[in-house]
């Protein structure tokens, strides 16, 4: 495969290869010199048109650990403010010798468009409300690492599914890997096409919690909302927030995940966020090894 645009493009064998490669590369993080010469002489461009803390820094760290040269491009402060298009920006960066472009953009489909314009590999780091495949891969990696398997795992994804690229990528990838996904949200925060997704849907968090091995909480993406999708934050939190009381109703071994950024007190209480059953910081750490694996496999490192 040349690009990573959608989690749905990965077969079960391909996804498993990425997870296994990430597990091998995780050992580099335990060394005193956290570096491999694998991508020496290659150039990775991080092209971010939307804000990011975790994805941008972990792609940068992953590329540097593999000895690639890294260019960090942020739309803010660039010639995008003068009207330069995505295509011209991408061709400019390609002319400087980019072997891979990691793109985050507010437009769904931006990564696919870019893949038609540049010669190198394109890695989708989040396009609008569409997909975030490396997030789903690092989430699957974290589940397998914590719980020992993915096949048959019962995963609840809770919150603003409508605006979530993380939810879509996780449904596609986890189903490929044999897990059963249930989306939990108020009807207003579910896409109209959700019945075509390979998963179940529930409006009742309390009913789903005792039957879940993994509960993945999602942030309400207020920045993508033009309308009001629920009466109040308090009511949303009461129906769909995860607090200590609800955590106690989950099976004893079940874990809580969150892709970040978290809004404490809304979708997740501080008590749950700080609990040892919450994997949010593990997900961030695993994201570095996972993105090393993806860069290594796409760029044919040796
Ligand atoms: N999970 C995630 O994509 O976080 P960032 O927006 O900080 O990259």
CSV table of C-alpha atoms and ligand atoms in Angstrom, one decimal:
chain,number,residue,atom,x,y,z
A,1,UNK,CA,0.0,0.0,0.0
A,2,UNK,CA,1.3,3.5,-0.8
A,3,UNK,CA,-1.1,5.7,1.2
A,4,UNK,CA,-3.0,5.4,4.5
A,5,UNK,CA,-6.2,7.3,3.8
A,6,UNK,CA,-8.9,5.2,5.5
A,7,UNK,CA,-9.0,2.5,8.2
A,8,UNK,CA,-11.4,0.6,5.9
A,9,UNK,CA,-8.6,0.2,3.3
A,10,UNK,CA,-6.7,-2.2,5.6
A,11,UNK,CA,-7.3,-6.0,5.5
A,12,UNK,CA,-7.2,-8.0,8.7
A,13,UNK,CA,-3.6,-9.2,7.8
A,14,UNK,CA,-2.4,-5.6,6.9
A,15,UNK,CA,-3.8,-4.2,10.1
A,16,UNK,CA,-2.3,-7.0,12.2
A,17,UNK,CA,1.1,-6.4,10.5
A,18,UNK,CA,0.9,-2.7,11.5
A,19,UNK,CA,0.1,-3.6,15.1
A,20,UNK,CA,2.9,-6.3,15.3
A,21,UNK,CA,5.4,-3.9,13.7
A,22,UNK,CA,4.4,-1.2,16.3
A,23,UNK,CA,5.0,-3.7,19.1
A,24,UNK,CA,8.5,-4.4,17.7
A,25,UNK,CA,9.3,-0.7,17.3
A,26,UNK,CA,8.0,0.1,20.9
A,27,UNK,CA,11.2,-1.4,22.2
A,28,UNK,CA,13.1,1.5,20.7
A,29,UNK,CA,11.4,3.8,23.2
A,30,UNK,CA,12.9,1.8,26.1
A,31,UNK,CA,16.5,2.4,24.9
A,32,UNK,CA,18.8,5.1,26.0
A,33,UNK,CA,19.3,6.2,22.4
A,34,UNK,CA,15.7,6.2,21.0
A,35,UNK,CA,16.7,6.1,17.3
A,36,UNK,CA,16.9,3.8,14.3
A,37,UNK,CA,18.6,4.6,11.0
A,38,UNK,CA,15.7,3.1,9.0
A,39,UNK,CA,14.4,6.3,7.2
A,40,UNK,CA,17.7,8.2,7.0
A,41,UNK,CA,17.7,10.4,3.9
A,42,UNK,CA,13.9,10.4,3.7
A,43,UNK,CA,11.7,13.5,4.2
A,44,UNK,CA,8.4,13.6,6.1
A,45,UNK,CA,6.2,16.7,5.9
A,46,UNK,CA,3.6,17.3,8.6
A,47,UNK,CA,0.9,19.4,6.9
A,48,UNK,CA,-1.5,20.6,9.5
A,49,UNK,CA,-4.5,22.9,8.6
A,50,UNK,CA,-6.2,22.1,11.9
A,51,UNK,CA,-5.0,22.3,15.5
A,52,UNK,CA,-3.4,19.2,17.0
A,53,UNK,CA,-1.4,18.3,20.1
A,54,UNK,CA,-1.1,14.5,20.1
A,55,UNK,CA,-1.1,13.6,16.4
A,56,UNK,CA,1.3,16.3,15.1
A,57,UNK,CA,3.9,15.8,17.9
A,58,UNK,CA,3.7,12.0,17.7
A,59,UNK,CA,4.1,11.9,13.9
A,60,UNK,CA,7.1,14.3,14.4
A,61,UNK,CA,8.7,12.1,17.1
A,62,UNK,CA,8.0,8.9,15.1
A,63,UNK,CA,9.7,10.2,12.0
A,64,UNK,CA,12.7,11.5,14.0
A,65,UNK,CA,13.1,8.2,15.8
A,66,UNK,CA,13.4,6.6,12.4
A,67,UNK,CA,16.0,9.3,11.4
A,68,UNK,CA,13.9,10.9,8.7
A,69,UNK,CA,14.1,14.7,8.1
A,70,UNK,CA,10.9,16.4,9.3
A,71,UNK,CA,9.3,19.6,8.0
A,72,UNK,CA,6.4,20.9,10.2
A,73,UNK,CA,4.0,23.0,8.2
A,74,UNK,CA,1.2,24.8,9.9
A,75,UNK,CA,-1.4,26.7,7.9
A,76,UNK,CA,-1.3,29.5,10.5
A,77,UNK,CA,1.6,31.7,9.6
A,78,UNK,CA,2.0,30.3,6.1
A,79,UNK,CA,1.1,31.6,2.6
A,80,UNK,CA,-2.3,29.9,3.0
A,81,UNK,CA,-3.4,33.2,4.5
A,82,UNK,CA,-2.5,34.8,1.1
A,83,UNK,CA,-4.9,32.5,-0.7
A,84,UNK,CA,-2.6,29.6,-1.7
A,85,UNK,CA,-4.5,26.4,-2.3
A,86,UNK,CA,-4.0,23.0,-0.8
A,87,UNK,CA,-2.8,21.7,-4.1
A,88,UNK,CA,-0.2,24.5,-4.6
A,89,UNK,CA,1.0,24.2,-1.0
A,90,UNK,CA,1.4,20.4,-1.5
A,91,UNK,CA,3.2,20.8,-4.8
A,92,UNK,CA,5.5,23.3,-3.2
A,93,UNK,CA,6.4,20.9,-0.4
A,94,UNK,CA,6.8,18.1,-2.8
A,95,UNK,CA,9.3,20.2,-4.9
A,96,UNK,CA,11.4,20.2,-1.7
A,97,UNK,CA,11.6,16.4,-1.8
A,98,UNK,CA,8.8,15.1,0.5
A,99,UNK,CA,8.7,11.3,0.6
A,100,UNK,CA,5.6,11.3,2.8
A,101,UNK,CA,3.0,14.0,3.6
A,102,UNK,CA,1.0,13.7,6.8
A,103,UNK,CA,-2.1,15.8,6.5
A,104,UNK,CA,-4.8,17.1,8.9
A,105,UNK,CA,-7.5,19.2,7.3
A,106,UNK,CA,-11.0,20.4,8.2
A,107,UNK,CA,-12.4,19.2,4.9
A,108,UNK,CA,-13.5,15.6,4.7
A,109,UNK,CA,-11.7,14.0,1.7
A,110,UNK,CA,-8.7,16.4,1.8
A,111,UNK,CA,-6.3,13.5,2.2
A,112,UNK,CA,-7.8,11.6,-0.8
A,113,UNK,CA,-7.4,14.8,-2.9
A,114,UNK,CA,-3.8,15.2,-1.9
A,115,UNK,CA,-3.0,11.6,-2.8
A,116,UNK,CA,-3.9,12.5,-6.5
A,117,UNK,CA,-1.5,15.4,-6.5
A,118,UNK,CA,1.7,14.2,-4.9
A,119,UNK,CA,4.1,11.4,-5.8
A,120,UNK,CA,4.9,10.4,-2.2
A,121,UNK,CA,2.9,8.6,0.4
A,122,UNK,CA,-0.1,10.4,2.0
A,123,UNK,CA,-1.1,9.7,5.6
A,124,UNK,CA,-4.4,10.9,6.8
A,125,UNK,CA,-4.0,12.5,10.2
A,126,UNK,CA,-7.7,13.5,10.4
A,127,UNK,CA,-9.9,14.9,7.6
A,128,UNK,CA,-13.0,16.8,8.8
A,129,UNK,CA,-15.6,14.4,10.2
A,130,UNK,CA,-14.5,11.6,7.9
A,131,UNK,CA,-11.5,9.5,9.2
A,132,UNK,CA,-8.5,9.3,11.5
A,133,UNK,CA,-7.0,5.9,10.7
A,134,UNK,CA,-3.8,6.2,12.8
A,135,UNK,CA,-6.0,7.0,15.9
A,136,UNK,CA,-8.0,3.8,15.3
A,137,UNK,CA,-4.8,1.8,14.9
A,138,UNK,CA,-3.3,3.1,18.1
A,139,UNK,CA,-6.6,2.5,19.8
A,140,UNK,CA,-6.7,-1.1,18.6
A,141,UNK,CA,-3.0,-1.5,19.6
A,142,UNK,CA,-3.9,-0.3,23.1
A,143,UNK,CA,-6.9,-2.6,23.5
A,144,UNK,CA,-4.8,-5.6,22.4
A,145,UNK,CA,-1.9,-4.6,24.7
A,146,UNK,CA,-4.2,-4.2,27.7
A,147,UNK,CA,-6.7,-7.0,27.1
A,148,UNK,CA,-4.7,-9.5,25.1
A,149,UNK,CA,-7.1,-9.8,22.1
A,150,UNK,CA,-9.3,-8.0,19.7
A,151,UNK,CA,-11.4,-10.9,18.4
A,152,UNK,CA,-14.7,-10.9,20.1
A,153,UNK,CA,-14.0,-7.8,22.2
A,154,UNK,CA,-17.1,-5.7,23.0
A,155,UNK,CA,-16.3,-2.0,22.4
A,156,UNK,CA,-18.7,0.9,23.2
A,157,UNK,CA,-18.0,4.2,21.5
A,158,UNK,CA,-19.9,6.9,23.4
A,159,UNK,CA,-20.7,10.6,22.5
A,160,UNK,CA,-20.6,12.8,19.5
A,161,UNK,CA,-20.5,10.2,16.8
A,162,UNK,CA,-21.9,12.6,14.2
A,163,UNK,CA,-18.8,14.8,14.1
A,164,UNK,CA,-16.3,12.1,15.0
A,165,UNK,CA,-13.7,10.8,12.5
A,166,UNK,CA,-12.3,8.7,15.3
A,167,UNK,CA,-15.6,6.8,15.6
A,168,UNK,CA,-15.9,6.0,11.9
A,169,UNK,CA,-12.2,4.8,11.7
A,170,UNK,CA,-12.6,2.7,14.8
A,171,UNK,CA,-15.8,1.1,13.6
A,172,UNK,CA,-14.2,0.1,10.3
A,173,UNK,CA,-10.9,-1.1,11.8
A,174,UNK,CA,-12.3,-2.9,14.9
A,175,UNK,CA,-14.8,-4.8,12.8
A,176,UNK,CA,-12.1,-5.9,10.4
A,177,UNK,CA,-10.2,-7.2,13.5
A,178,UNK,CA,-13.1,-9.1,14.8
A,179,UNK,CA,-14.4,-6.8,17.6
A,180,UNK,CA,-18.1,-5.9,18.1
A,181,UNK,CA,-18.8,-2.2,18.3
A,182,UNK,CA,-21.8,-0.4,19.8
A,183,UNK,CA,-22.2,3.3,19.2
A,184,UNK,CA,-23.9,5.1,22.1
A,185,UNK,CA,-25.3,8.6,21.6
A,186,UNK,CA,-28.4,10.7,21.6
A,187,UNK,CA,-30.2,10.4,18.2
A,188,UNK,CA,-29.2,14.0,17.3
A,189,UNK,CA,-25.5,13.1,17.5
A,190,UNK,CA,-25.7,10.1,15.2
A,191,UNK,CA,-25.2,10.3,11.4
A,192,UNK,CA,-28.4,9.5,9.4
A,193,UNK,CA,-26.5,6.8,7.6
A,194,UNK,CA,-25.4,5.0,10.8
A,195,UNK,CA,-27.7,2.0,10.0
A,196,UNK,CA,-25.3,1.2,7.1
A,197,UNK,CA,-22.3,1.1,9.4
A,198,UNK,CA,-21.1,-2.4,10.6
A,199,UNK,CA,-22.0,-1.9,14.2
A,200,UNK,CA,-24.9,-1.7,16.7
A,201,UNK,CA,-26.5,1.6,18.0
A,202,UNK,CA,-27.9,2.4,21.4
A,203,UNK,CA,-29.2,5.5,23.1
A,204,UNK,CA,-28.8,4.1,26.5
A,205,UNK,CA,-25.3,4.2,28.1
A,206,UNK,CA,-26.4,2.5,31.3
A,207,UNK,CA,-27.7,-0.5,29.4
A,208,UNK,CA,-24.5,-0.9,27.4
A,209,UNK,CA,-21.9,-0.4,30.1
A,210,UNK,CA,-22.1,-3.8,31.9
A,211,UNK,CA,-21.7,-5.6,28.6
A,212,UNK,CA,-18.6,-3.7,27.4
A,213,UNK,CA,-14.9,-4.7,27.6
A,214,UNK,CA,-13.9,-1.2,26.4
A,215,UNK,CA,-15.7,2.1,26.7
A,216,UNK,CA,-14.3,4.8,24.5
A,217,UNK,CA,-15.5,8.3,25.4
A,218,UNK,CA,-15.6,11.0,22.7
A,219,UNK,CA,-15.5,14.8,23.1
A,220,UNK,CA,-18.5,16.8,22.0
A,221,UNK,CA,-17.0,18.7,19.0
A,222,UNK,CA,-18.5,22.2,19.6
A,223,UNK,CA,-16.2,23.7,17.0
A,224,UNK,CA,-18.0,21.7,14.3
A,225,UNK,CA,-21.6,22.5,15.5
A,226,UNK,CA,-23.7,25.3,14.1
A,227,UNK,CA,-26.9,24.1,15.8
A,228,UNK,CA,-27.8,23.0,19.3
A,229,UNK,CA,-27.7,19.2,19.5
A,230,UNK,CA,-28.8,18.8,23.2
A,231,UNK,CA,-30.6,20.9,25.7
A,232,UNK,CA,-27.7,21.6,28.1
A,233,UNK,CA,-24.2,20.4,29.0
A,234,UNK,CA,-25.6,19.3,32.3
A,235,UNK,CA,-28.2,17.1,30.7
A,236,UNK,CA,-25.7,15.7,28.2
A,237,UNK,CA,-23.4,14.9,31.0
A,238,UNK,CA,-26.1,13.2,33.1
A,239,UNK,CA,-27.1,10.9,30.2
A,240,UNK,CA,-23.8,10.3,28.4
A,241,UNK,CA,-21.0,11.3,30.7
A,242,UNK,CA,-18.8,8.7,32.4
A,243,UNK,CA,-18.4,9.2,36.2
A,244,UNK,CA,-17.2,7.0,39.0
A,245,UNK,CA,-20.6,5.5,39.6
A,246,UNK,CA,-21.0,4.4,36.0
A,247,UNK,CA,-17.4,3.1,36.0
A,248,UNK,CA,-18.3,0.8,38.9
A,249,UNK,CA,-21.1,-0.7,36.7
A,250,UNK,CA,-18.5,-1.8,34.0
A,251,UNK,CA,-17.0,-5.3,34.2
A,252,UNK,CA,-14.0,-5.4,36.6
A,253,UNK,CA,-11.4,-5.8,33.8
A,254,UNK,CA,-13.0,-3.3,31.4
A,255,UNK,CA,-11.0,-0.2,30.4
A,256,UNK,CA,-11.9,3.4,29.6
A,257,UNK,CA,-10.4,5.0,26.5
A,258,UNK,CA,-10.4,8.5,25.1
A,259,UNK,CA,-8.6,9.8,22.0
A,260,UNK,CA,-8.1,13.3,23.6
A,261,UNK,CA,-8.5,16.1,24.1
A,262,UNK,CA,-10.7,15.4,27.1
A,263,UNK,CA,-13.2,17.8,28.5
A,264,UNK,CA,-13.2,16.9,32.2
A,265,UNK,CA,-16.6,17.3,33.8
A,266,UNK,CA,-18.5,16.9,30.5
A,267,UNK,CA,-18.0,13.5,28.8
A,268,UNK,CA,-15.7,12.2,31.5
A,269,UNK,CA,-15.3,13.0,35.2
A,270,UNK,CA,-11.9,13.9,36.6
A,271,UNK,CA,-12.2,10.8,38.8
A,272,UNK,CA,-12.5,8.5,35.8
A,273,UNK,CA,-9.9,10.4,33.7
A,274,UNK,CA,-7.3,9.9,36.5
A,275,UNK,CA,-8.3,6.3,37.2
A,276,UNK,CA,-5.8,3.5,36.4
A,277,UNK,CA,-8.5,1.9,34.2
A,278,UNK,CA,-8.3,5.0,31.9
A,279,UNK,CA,-5.7,4.4,29.1
A,280,UNK,CA,-5.5,8.0,27.7
A,281,UNK,CA,-1.8,8.5,28.3
A,282,UNK,CA,-1.0,4.9,27.2
A,283,UNK,CA,-2.8,5.7,24.0
A,284,UNK,CA,-0.6,8.7,23.5
A,285,UNK,CA,2.6,6.7,24.1
A,286,UNK,CA,1.4,3.9,21.9
A,287,UNK,CA,0.7,6.5,19.2
A,288,UNK,CA,4.4,7.1,18.7
A,289,UNK,CA,5.3,3.4,18.1
A,290,UNK,CA,2.2,3.0,15.9
A,291,UNK,CA,3.1,6.0,13.7
A,292,UNK,CA,6.7,4.7,13.5
A,293,UNK,CA,5.3,1.4,12.2
A,294,UNK,CA,3.1,3.1,9.6
A,295,UNK,CA,5.9,5.3,8.3
A,296,UNK,CA,8.3,2.3,8.2
A,297,UNK,CA,5.8,0.2,6.3
A,298,UNK,CA,4.7,2.8,3.8
A,299,UNK,CA,8.2,4.2,3.1
A,300,UNK,CA,9.7,0.8,2.8
A,301,UNK,CA,12.3,1.3,5.5
A,302,UNK,CA,15.1,-1.1,6.0
B,1,LIG,N1,-6.6,12.4,19.2
B,1,LIG,C1,-6.2,13.4,18.5
B,1,LIG,O1,-6.3,13.4,17.2
B,1,LIG,O2,-5.7,14.5,19.2
B,1,LIG,P1,-5.1,15.8,18.6
B,1,LIG,O3,-6.2,16.6,18.0
B,1,LIG,O4,-4.4,16.6,19.7
B,1,LIG,O5,-4.1,15.5,17.5
